[in-house]
CSV table of C-alpha atoms and ligand atoms in Angstrom, one decimal:
chain,number,residue,atom,x,y,z
A,28,UNK,CA,-26.7,-12.3,23.6
A,29,UNK,CA,-25.9,-10.7,20.2
A,30,UNK,CA,-22.3,-11.5,19.2
A,31,UNK,CA,-20.0,-9.3,17.0
A,32,UNK,CA,-18.1,-10.6,14.0
A,33,UNK,CA,-14.9,-11.3,15.8
A,34,UNK,CA,-12.9,-10.9,12.6
A,35,UNK,CA,-13.4,-7.1,13.0
A,36,UNK,CA,-11.5,-7.3,16.3
A,37,UNK,CA,-8.4,-8.6,14.6
A,38,UNK,CA,-8.1,-5.5,12.5
A,39,UNK,CA,-5.7,-2.7,13.4
A,40,UNK,CA,-7.6,-0.3,15.6
A,41,UNK,CA,-7.7,2.5,13.1
A,42,UNK,CA,-7.4,3.1,9.4
A,43,UNK,CA,-4.1,4.3,8.0
A,44,UNK,CA,-5.5,7.8,7.1
A,45,UNK,CA,-7.1,8.2,10.5
A,46,UNK,CA,-3.7,7.7,12.1
A,47,UNK,CA,-2.2,10.3,9.8
A,48,UNK,CA,-5.0,12.8,10.4
A,49,UNK,CA,-4.5,12.3,14.2
A,50,UNK,CA,-0.8,13.1,14.0
A,51,UNK,CA,-1.3,16.1,11.7
A,52,UNK,CA,-4.0,17.5,14.1
A,53,UNK,CA,-1.7,17.1,17.1
A,54,UNK,CA,1.0,18.9,15.2
A,55,UNK,CA,-1.5,21.7,14.2
A,56,UNK,CA,-2.6,22.0,17.8
A,57,UNK,CA,1.0,22.6,18.9
A,58,UNK,CA,1.9,24.8,16.0
A,59,UNK,CA,-1.4,26.5,15.0
A,60,UNK,CA,0.4,28.8,12.5
A,61,UNK,CA,2.1,25.9,10.7
A,62,UNK,CA,1.6,26.1,6.9
A,63,UNK,CA,1.3,22.4,6.2
A,64,UNK,CA,1.3,21.1,2.7
A,65,UNK,CA,-0.8,17.9,2.3
A,66,UNK,CA,0.4,15.4,-0.3
A,67,UNK,CA,-0.8,12.4,1.7
A,68,UNK,CA,-4.3,11.2,1.0
A,69,UNK,CA,-5.3,10.3,-2.5
A,70,UNK,CA,-8.1,12.8,-3.0
A,71,UNK,CA,-8.4,15.1,-6.0
A,72,UNK,CA,-8.3,18.9,-5.7
A,73,UNK,CA,-9.5,20.1,-9.1
A,74,UNK,CA,-13.3,20.7,-9.6
A,75,UNK,CA,-15.6,18.6,-11.8
A,76,UNK,CA,-15.3,19.5,-15.4
A,77,UNK,CA,-17.9,21.7,-17.1
A,78,UNK,CA,-19.4,18.9,-19.2
A,79,UNK,CA,-20.1,16.8,-16.0
A,80,UNK,CA,-21.6,19.8,-14.2
A,81,UNK,CA,-23.9,20.6,-17.1
A,82,UNK,CA,-25.1,17.0,-17.3
A,83,UNK,CA,-25.7,16.9,-13.6
A,84,UNK,CA,-27.8,20.2,-13.7
A,85,UNK,CA,-29.8,18.7,-16.6
A,86,UNK,CA,-30.4,15.5,-14.7
A,87,UNK,CA,-31.5,17.4,-11.6
A,88,UNK,CA,-34.0,19.3,-13.6
A,89,UNK,CA,-35.4,16.1,-15.1
A,90,UNK,CA,-35.9,14.9,-11.5
A,91,UNK,CA,-38.0,17.9,-10.8
A,92,UNK,CA,-40.6,17.0,-13.5
A,93,UNK,CA,-43.1,14.3,-13.1
A,94,UNK,CA,-42.6,12.9,-16.7
A,95,UNK,CA,-38.9,12.6,-16.3
A,96,UNK,CA,-38.5,11.9,-12.6
A,97,UNK,CA,-36.7,8.6,-11.9
A,98,UNK,CA,-37.0,6.4,-8.8
A,99,UNK,CA,-35.1,3.1,-8.4
A,100,UNK,CA,-32.9,2.5,-11.4
A,101,UNK,CA,-32.3,-0.8,-13.2
A,102,UNK,CA,-30.4,-3.4,-11.2
A,103,UNK,CA,-27.2,-3.2,-13.3
A,104,UNK,CA,-27.4,0.5,-13.8
A,105,UNK,CA,-28.9,2.5,-16.7
A,106,UNK,CA,-28.3,1.2,-20.2
A,107,UNK,CA,-27.1,4.5,-21.5
A,108,UNK,CA,-24.0,4.4,-19.2
A,109,UNK,CA,-23.3,0.7,-19.8
A,110,UNK,CA,-23.4,1.4,-23.6
A,111,UNK,CA,-21.1,4.4,-23.2
A,112,UNK,CA,-18.6,2.4,-21.1
A,113,UNK,CA,-18.6,-0.5,-23.7
A,114,UNK,CA,-18.2,2.0,-26.6
A,115,UNK,CA,-15.4,4.1,-25.0
A,116,UNK,CA,-13.5,1.9,-22.5
A,117,UNK,CA,-13.6,-1.5,-24.2
A,118,UNK,CA,-14.6,-1.5,-27.9
A,119,UNK,CA,-11.6,0.8,-29.0
A,120,UNK,CA,-9.3,-1.9,-27.4
A,121,UNK,CA,-11.2,-4.7,-29.3
A,122,UNK,CA,-12.6,-6.0,-26.0
A,123,UNK,CA,-16.0,-7.5,-26.4
A,124,UNK,CA,-18.1,-6.7,-23.3
A,125,UNK,CA,-21.9,-7.4,-23.0
A,126,UNK,CA,-24.2,-4.9,-21.2
A,127,UNK,CA,-25.1,-7.6,-18.6
A,128,UNK,CA,-21.4,-7.8,-17.7
A,129,UNK,CA,-21.3,-4.2,-16.6
A,130,UNK,CA,-22.4,-3.4,-13.1
A,131,UNK,CA,-22.6,0.3,-12.3
A,132,UNK,CA,-21.8,1.1,-8.7
A,133,UNK,CA,-21.0,3.9,-6.3
A,134,UNK,CA,-17.3,3.7,-6.7
A,135,UNK,CA,-14.7,1.0,-6.7
A,136,UNK,CA,-14.1,0.8,-3.0
A,137,UNK,CA,-17.5,-0.9,-2.3
A,138,UNK,CA,-17.1,-3.6,-4.9
A,139,UNK,CA,-13.4,-4.3,-4.3
A,140,UNK,CA,-14.5,-4.7,-0.6
A,141,UNK,CA,-17.8,-6.6,-1.2
A,142,UNK,CA,-16.8,-9.0,-4.0
A,143,UNK,CA,-15.7,-11.5,-1.3
A,144,UNK,CA,-19.3,-12.0,-0.4
A,145,UNK,CA,-19.8,-14.4,-3.2
A,146,UNK,CA,-16.6,-16.4,-2.6
A,147,UNK,CA,-15.9,-19.2,-0.1
A,148,UNK,CA,-14.1,-18.5,3.1
A,149,UNK,CA,-11.5,-21.1,2.5
A,150,UNK,CA,-10.0,-19.6,-0.6
A,151,UNK,CA,-6.3,-18.8,-0.4
A,152,UNK,CA,-5.9,-15.1,-1.1
A,153,UNK,CA,-2.8,-13.6,-2.7
A,154,UNK,CA,-1.9,-9.9,-2.8
A,155,UNK,CA,0.9,-7.9,-4.2
A,156,UNK,CA,2.6,-6.1,-1.3
A,157,UNK,CA,2.4,-3.1,-0.8
A,158,UNK,CA,-1.3,-2.7,-1.8
A,159,UNK,CA,-4.5,-0.6,-1.5
A,160,UNK,CA,-5.5,-1.6,2.1
A,161,UNK,CA,-9.2,-2.3,1.3
A,162,UNK,CA,-8.4,-5.7,-0.2
A,163,UNK,CA,-6.6,-6.9,2.9
A,164,UNK,CA,-9.0,-5.4,5.4
A,165,UNK,CA,-12.1,-6.7,3.6
A,166,UNK,CA,-10.8,-10.2,3.5
A,167,UNK,CA,-9.9,-10.0,7.1
A,168,UNK,CA,-13.4,-8.9,7.9
A,169,UNK,CA,-14.8,-12.0,6.1
A,170,UNK,CA,-12.4,-14.2,8.1
A,171,UNK,CA,-10.3,-15.2,5.2
A,172,UNK,CA,-7.0,-13.5,6.3
A,173,UNK,CA,-6.2,-15.4,9.5
A,174,UNK,CA,-4.4,-13.5,12.2
A,175,UNK,CA,-1.8,-10.8,12.2
A,176,UNK,CA,1.6,-12.3,13.0
A,177,UNK,CA,4.6,-9.9,12.8
A,178,UNK,CA,2.6,-7.4,10.7
A,179,UNK,CA,1.4,-10.0,8.2
A,180,UNK,CA,-1.9,-11.8,8.0
A,181,UNK,CA,-1.2,-15.5,8.5
A,182,UNK,CA,-3.5,-16.8,5.6
A,183,UNK,CA,-2.6,-14.2,3.0
A,184,UNK,CA,0.1,-15.0,0.4
A,185,UNK,CA,2.1,-11.8,-0.1
A,186,UNK,CA,3.9,-11.1,-3.3
A,187,UNK,CA,6.6,-8.5,-2.6
A,188,UNK,CA,7.0,-5.6,-5.0
A,189,UNK,CA,10.0,-3.5,-4.3
A,190,UNK,CA,13.1,-1.9,-5.9
A,191,UNK,CA,14.9,-5.2,-5.8
A,192,UNK,CA,12.4,-6.9,-8.2
A,193,UNK,CA,11.8,-3.6,-10.1
A,194,UNK,CA,8.2,-3.7,-8.7
A,195,UNK,CA,7.4,-6.7,-11.0
A,196,UNK,CA,5.3,-9.1,-8.9
A,197,UNK,CA,6.7,-12.7,-9.0
A,198,UNK,CA,4.1,-15.5,-9.3
A,199,UNK,CA,3.3,-17.1,-5.9
A,200,UNK,CA,5.4,-20.0,-4.9
A,201,UNK,CA,2.3,-22.0,-3.6
A,202,UNK,CA,-1.2,-22.5,-4.9
A,203,UNK,CA,-3.6,-19.5,-4.5
A,204,UNK,CA,-7.2,-19.2,-5.4
A,205,UNK,CA,-7.9,-15.4,-5.5
A,206,UNK,CA,-5.3,-12.8,-6.6
A,207,UNK,CA,-5.6,-9.1,-6.2
A,208,UNK,CA,-3.8,-7.0,-8.7
A,209,UNK,CA,-4.0,-3.1,-9.0
A,210,UNK,CA,-2.5,-1.4,-12.1
A,211,UNK,CA,-1.5,1.4,-12.3
A,212,UNK,CA,-0.6,0.6,-8.7
A,213,UNK,CA,-1.6,2.4,-5.6
A,214,UNK,CA,0.7,3.1,-3.8
A,215,UNK,CA,3.8,2.5,-5.9
A,216,UNK,CA,2.6,4.3,-9.0
A,217,UNK,CA,4.2,1.5,-11.1
A,218,UNK,CA,2.5,-0.3,-14.0
A,219,UNK,CA,2.5,-3.9,-15.4
A,220,UNK,CA,3.6,-4.8,-18.9
A,221,UNK,CA,1.4,-6.9,-21.2
A,222,UNK,CA,3.9,-9.8,-20.9
A,223,UNK,CA,4.0,-9.8,-17.1
A,224,UNK,CA,0.1,-9.5,-16.9
A,225,UNK,CA,-0.1,-12.4,-19.3
A,226,UNK,CA,1.9,-14.5,-16.8
A,227,UNK,CA,-0.8,-13.9,-14.2
A,228,UNK,CA,-3.7,-14.6,-16.5
A,229,UNK,CA,-2.0,-17.9,-17.6
A,230,UNK,CA,-1.4,-18.7,-13.9
A,231,UNK,CA,-5.1,-18.1,-13.1
A,232,UNK,CA,-6.2,-20.2,-16.1
A,233,UNK,CA,-4.0,-23.2,-15.3
A,234,UNK,CA,-4.6,-23.0,-11.5
A,235,UNK,CA,-8.3,-22.4,-11.6
A,236,UNK,CA,-7.7,-19.1,-9.8
A,237,UNK,CA,-9.6,-15.8,-10.0
A,238,UNK,CA,-8.0,-12.4,-10.5
A,239,UNK,CA,-9.5,-9.2,-9.0
A,240,UNK,CA,-8.1,-6.5,-11.3
A,241,UNK,CA,-8.4,-3.0,-10.0
A,242,UNK,CA,-8.0,-0.5,-12.9
A,243,UNK,CA,-9.0,2.6,-10.9
A,244,UNK,CA,-6.0,4.6,-12.3
A,245,UNK,CA,-6.0,3.3,-15.9
A,246,UNK,CA,-6.8,6.8,-17.2
A,247,UNK,CA,-3.4,8.0,-16.0
A,248,UNK,CA,-1.4,5.6,-18.3
A,249,UNK,CA,0.7,7.8,-20.6
A,250,UNK,CA,3.0,5.3,-22.2
A,251,UNK,CA,2.1,3.2,-25.2
A,252,UNK,CA,1.5,-0.5,-24.9
A,253,UNK,CA,0.7,-0.6,-21.2
A,254,UNK,CA,-2.6,-2.5,-20.8
A,255,UNK,CA,-5.5,-0.4,-19.6
A,256,UNK,CA,-7.7,-3.4,-19.0
A,257,UNK,CA,-6.8,-7.0,-18.1
A,258,UNK,CA,-9.2,-8.1,-20.8
A,259,UNK,CA,-6.5,-7.0,-23.4
A,260,UNK,CA,-4.9,-10.3,-22.4
A,261,UNK,CA,-6.2,-13.4,-24.1
A,262,UNK,CA,-8.2,-15.7,-21.7
A,263,UNK,CA,-8.7,-13.0,-19.0
A,264,UNK,CA,-12.5,-13.0,-19.6
A,265,UNK,CA,-12.5,-16.5,-18.2
A,266,UNK,CA,-10.7,-15.7,-15.0
A,267,UNK,CA,-10.8,-12.0,-14.1
A,268,UNK,CA,-13.2,-9.4,-12.6
A,269,UNK,CA,-12.2,-5.8,-13.2
A,270,UNK,CA,-13.0,-2.7,-11.2
A,271,UNK,CA,-13.2,0.9,-12.6
A,272,UNK,CA,-13.9,4.2,-11.0
A,273,UNK,CA,-14.6,7.8,-12.1
A,274,UNK,CA,-13.1,9.0,-8.8
A,275,UNK,CA,-9.6,9.7,-10.1
A,276,UNK,CA,-10.4,9.6,-13.8
A,277,UNK,CA,-12.9,12.5,-13.5
A,278,UNK,CA,-12.8,13.9,-10.0
A,279,UNK,CA,-15.8,11.9,-8.8
A,280,UNK,CA,-14.4,11.2,-5.2
A,281,UNK,CA,-17.3,13.2,-3.9
A,282,UNK,CA,-19.9,12.3,-6.6
A,283,UNK,CA,-19.4,8.5,-6.3
A,284,UNK,CA,-19.7,6.4,-9.5
A,285,UNK,CA,-17.7,3.5,-10.9
A,286,UNK,CA,-18.3,0.1,-12.4
A,287,UNK,CA,-17.4,-3.6,-12.2
A,288,UNK,CA,-17.0,-6.0,-15.1
A,289,UNK,CA,-18.0,-9.5,-14.2
A,290,UNK,CA,-17.7,-11.5,-17.5
A,291,UNK,CA,-20.3,-14.2,-18.2
A,292,UNK,CA,-17.5,-16.8,-18.6
A,293,UNK,CA,-15.9,-16.3,-15.2
A,294,UNK,CA,-16.8,-19.3,-13.0
A,295,UNK,CA,-15.7,-20.8,-9.7
A,296,UNK,CA,-16.6,-24.2,-8.1
A,297,UNK,CA,-19.4,-24.9,-5.6
A,298,UNK,CA,-18.9,-27.3,-2.6
A,299,UNK,CA,-20.5,-29.9,-4.8
A,300,UNK,CA,-17.9,-29.3,-7.5
A,301,UNK,CA,-20.3,-27.6,-10.0
A,302,UNK,CA,-19.1,-24.6,-12.0
A,303,UNK,CA,-21.0,-21.5,-11.0
A,304,UNK,CA,-21.1,-18.3,-13.1
A,305,UNK,CA,-20.0,-15.5,-10.9
A,306,UNK,CA,-21.9,-12.9,-13.0
A,307,UNK,CA,-25.1,-14.6,-11.8
A,308,UNK,CA,-24.0,-14.7,-8.1
A,309,UNK,CA,-22.8,-11.1,-8.2
A,310,UNK,CA,-26.1,-10.1,-9.8
A,311,UNK,CA,-28.0,-11.9,-7.0
A,312,UNK,CA,-25.8,-10.2,-4.4
A,313,UNK,CA,-26.3,-6.7,-5.8
A,314,UNK,CA,-30.0,-7.2,-6.2
A,315,UNK,CA,-30.2,-8.0,-2.5
A,316,UNK,CA,-27.7,-5.6,-1.0
A,317,UNK,CA,-27.3,-2.6,-3.4
A,318,UNK,CA,-30.0,-0.3,-4.8
A,319,UNK,CA,-27.8,1.4,-7.4
A,320,UNK,CA,-26.3,4.8,-7.8
A,321,UNK,CA,-28.4,7.7,-8.7
A,322,UNK,CA,-29.6,8.8,-12.1
A,323,UNK,CA,-27.7,12.1,-11.6
A,324,UNK,CA,-24.5,10.2,-11.0
A,325,UNK,CA,-25.1,8.1,-14.1
A,326,UNK,CA,-25.6,11.2,-16.3
A,327,UNK,CA,-22.5,12.7,-14.7
A,328,UNK,CA,-20.4,9.7,-15.6
A,329,UNK,CA,-21.9,9.5,-19.1
A,330,UNK,CA,-20.7,13.1,-19.7
A,331,UNK,CA,-17.1,12.1,-19.2
A,332,UNK,CA,-17.4,10.3,-22.6
A,333,UNK,CA,-18.8,13.2,-24.6
A,334,UNK,CA,-16.2,14.8,-26.9
A,335,UNK,CA,-16.0,17.9,-24.6
A,336,UNK,CA,-16.0,15.7,-21.5
A,337,UNK,CA,-13.2,13.6,-22.7
A,338,UNK,CA,-11.1,16.7,-23.6
A,339,UNK,CA,-11.8,18.3,-20.2
A,340,UNK,CA,-10.9,15.1,-18.3
A,341,UNK,CA,-7.7,14.8,-20.4
A,342,UNK,CA,-6.7,18.3,-19.4
A,343,UNK,CA,-7.2,17.7,-15.7
A,344,UNK,CA,-5.3,14.4,-15.8
A,345,UNK,CA,-2.6,16.3,-17.6
A,346,UNK,CA,-2.5,18.8,-14.8
A,347,UNK,CA,-1.9,16.1,-12.2
A,348,UNK,CA,0.6,14.3,-14.3
A,349,UNK,CA,2.6,17.5,-14.7
A,350,UNK,CA,2.6,17.7,-10.9
A,351,UNK,CA,3.9,14.2,-10.8
A,352,UNK,CA,6.6,15.0,-13.4
A,353,UNK,CA,7.7,18.1,-11.4
A,354,UNK,CA,7.9,16.2,-8.1
A,355,UNK,CA,9.6,13.1,-9.7
A,356,UNK,CA,12.2,15.3,-11.3
A,357,UNK,CA,12.8,17.5,-8.2
A,358,UNK,CA,13.2,14.4,-5.9
A,359,UNK,CA,15.5,12.6,-8.3
A,360,UNK,CA,17.6,15.8,-8.5
A,361,UNK,CA,17.8,15.8,-4.6
A,362,UNK,CA,19.2,12.2,-4.7
A,363,UNK,CA,16.1,10.2,-3.8
A,364,UNK,CA,15.3,6.9,-5.4
A,365,UNK,CA,11.9,7.6,-7.0
A,366,UNK,CA,9.4,5.3,-8.6
A,367,UNK,CA,6.0,5.8,-10.1
A,368,UNK,CA,4.7,9.2,-11.3
A,369,UNK,CA,5.0,8.3,-15.0
A,370,UNK,CA,1.8,6.5,-15.6
A,371,UNK,CA,0.1,7.1,-12.2
A,372,UNK,CA,-0.4,10.1,-9.9
A,373,UNK,CA,1.6,8.6,-7.2
A,374,UNK,CA,5.3,9.0,-6.3
A,375,UNK,CA,6.9,6.3,-4.4
A,376,UNK,CA,10.2,7.2,-2.9
A,377,UNK,CA,12.8,5.3,-0.9
A,378,UNK,CA,13.4,6.8,2.5
A,379,UNK,CA,17.0,7.9,3.0
A,380,UNK,CA,19.2,5.3,4.7
A,381,UNK,CA,16.4,2.9,5.0
A,382,UNK,CA,14.7,5.1,7.6
A,383,UNK,CA,11.4,3.5,8.9
A,384,UNK,CA,8.6,5.1,7.0
A,385,UNK,CA,6.8,6.5,10.0
A,386,UNK,CA,10.0,8.1,11.2
A,387,UNK,CA,10.4,9.8,7.8
A,388,UNK,CA,6.7,10.9,8.1
A,389,UNK,CA,7.5,12.6,11.4
A,390,UNK,CA,10.6,14.2,10.1
A,391,UNK,CA,8.8,15.6,7.0
A,392,UNK,CA,6.0,16.9,9.1
A,393,UNK,CA,8.2,18.5,11.7
A,394,UNK,CA,10.8,19.8,9.2
A,395,UNK,CA,9.4,21.1,5.9
A,396,UNK,CA,5.8,20.6,7.2
A,397,UNK,CA,4.8,18.2,4.4
A,398,UNK,CA,2.3,15.4,4.9
A,399,UNK,CA,2.8,12.2,2.9
A,400,UNK,CA,1.9,8.6,3.6
A,401,UNK,CA,4.3,6.1,5.2
A,402,UNK,CA,4.8,3.2,2.9
A,403,UNK,CA,4.4,0.6,5.6
A,404,UNK,CA,0.8,1.6,5.9
A,405,UNK,CA,0.2,-0.2,2.6
A,406,UNK,CA,1.8,-3.5,3.7
A,407,UNK,CA,5.0,-4.9,5.2
A,408,UNK,CA,7.0,-4.4,2.0
A,409,UNK,CA,6.1,-0.7,2.0
A,410,UNK,CA,8.5,-0.3,4.9
A,411,UNK,CA,11.4,2.0,3.9
A,412,UNK,CA,9.2,3.8,1.3
A,413,UNK,CA,7.0,6.9,1.3
A,414,UNK,CA,4.1,7.9,-1.0
A,415,UNK,CA,3.4,11.4,-2.2
A,416,UNK,CA,0.4,12.2,-4.4
A,417,UNK,CA,0.3,14.4,-7.4
A,418,UNK,CA,-3.4,15.4,-6.7
A,419,UNK,CA,-2.4,18.7,-5.0
A,420,UNK,CA,-2.4,22.2,-6.4
A,421,UNK,CA,0.5,22.9,-8.7
A,422,UNK,CA,1.9,25.6,-6.4
A,423,UNK,CA,1.7,23.3,-3.4
A,424,UNK,CA,3.7,20.6,-5.2
A,425,UNK,CA,6.3,23.3,-6.2
A,426,UNK,CA,6.5,24.7,-2.7
A,427,UNK,CA,6.8,21.3,-1.2
A,428,UNK,CA,9.8,20.5,-3.5
A,429,UNK,CA,11.4,23.8,-2.7
A,430,UNK,CA,11.0,23.1,1.0
A,431,UNK,CA,12.5,19.7,0.7
A,432,UNK,CA,15.4,21.1,-1.2
A,433,UNK,CA,16.1,23.6,1.5
A,434,UNK,CA,15.5,21.0,4.2
A,435,UNK,CA,18.2,18.8,2.7
B,13,PLP,N1,-9.0,1.3,-5.9
B,13,PLP,C1,-7.9,2.0,-5.6
B,13,PLP,C2,-6.6,1.3,-6.0
B,13,PLP,C3,-7.9,3.2,-5.0
B,13,PLP,O1,-6.7,3.8,-4.8
B,13,PLP,C4,-9.1,3.7,-4.6
B,13,PLP,C5,-9.1,5.1,-4.0
B,13,PLP,O2,-8.2,5.7,-3.5
B,13,PLP,C6,-10.3,3.1,-4.9
B,13,PLP,C7,-10.2,1.8,-5.5
B,13,PLP,C8,-11.6,3.6,-4.5
B,13,PLP,O3,-12.1,4.4,-5.4
B,13,PLP,P1,-13.6,4.9,-5.3
B,13,PLP,O4,-13.5,6.4,-4.9
B,13,PLP,O5,-14.1,4.7,-6.7
B,13,PLP,O6,-14.3,4.1,-4.3
């Protein structure tokens, strides 16, 4: 008889955002006229910028003509996009990336989830807590996370990030092999300084560990001297894989395009003790399990680097960051302890009187009719916190703050 992968049975029955949608739908069924403001899920609301639309139209027209039609693309993605990435995202920061180190994908979720394919099951995995749930769940699916005991996976080493440590992740107090870092952070909206990131790179180099660095929100960094890439830190090209996405940078959540950097110098050991280049393994994995993202998506992503594209993307990010500023200010004025929202489109607030985050969710839905995301959904250390996103429409952010003020 066929057997399932039992690791899937250990996962919580539904995904965080499915639970939220269920609760919101139930509320809507009871109060059909409710005017709910949704600041929960991290999806964008502004349309694609004109430079991207123009590039996509052009690419569609090329697909309609025999001479310019494209079928399967190159395994790593088209060279024109790899070159644009290197020239715009890395060269200006004096980071040397080779085209074969850039793997174009259909967004960061797939690769952050799939990267574990090329790594042994007995690696000890470390995550900052709270964190983007995909890293935890995908490791659980592989069988690397152990079992859930009191809300925590038994084999994962959690590194707490909370107000007490100013959201600066302490190094793990025991040996770990794989470390997931996400900066700017989802859900806390906080960033990591160069000095703190260097501690992690140094840890990885001296402990033969690997860092999975998710830079999906790097375009939101506003302050000087915050690293946009882990490769700004010396030695990181020997120990880190980095994930990027056009989803939040340029509104590609529905278009689907991103890329992963797997440097040629990153290695891990085989069972026989040989050093294996992960770039070669990942290439082998992708050639077998992934057939690329479309030519049209490539051209769309490339357009974000044209002078007009860059300016248009900058304006949209500015719009979201102004939403973040408005919400951060309003919530602070109301007396909440508020984090994030300066270099990231996420506001992370402490619930009043340590209220459990699902209870705060219910109160906010039933009172001012605002939907946010309970912090505990991102990990045990998210308990007592709540995430609001700045991806909404300006007037919705303003209305939400007005309602919260009146609710108080
Ligand atoms: N990484 C982080 C930290 C995210 O928050 C998200 C999406 O919310 C992703 C990756 C996934 O992005 P993509 O749309 O590129 O799959």
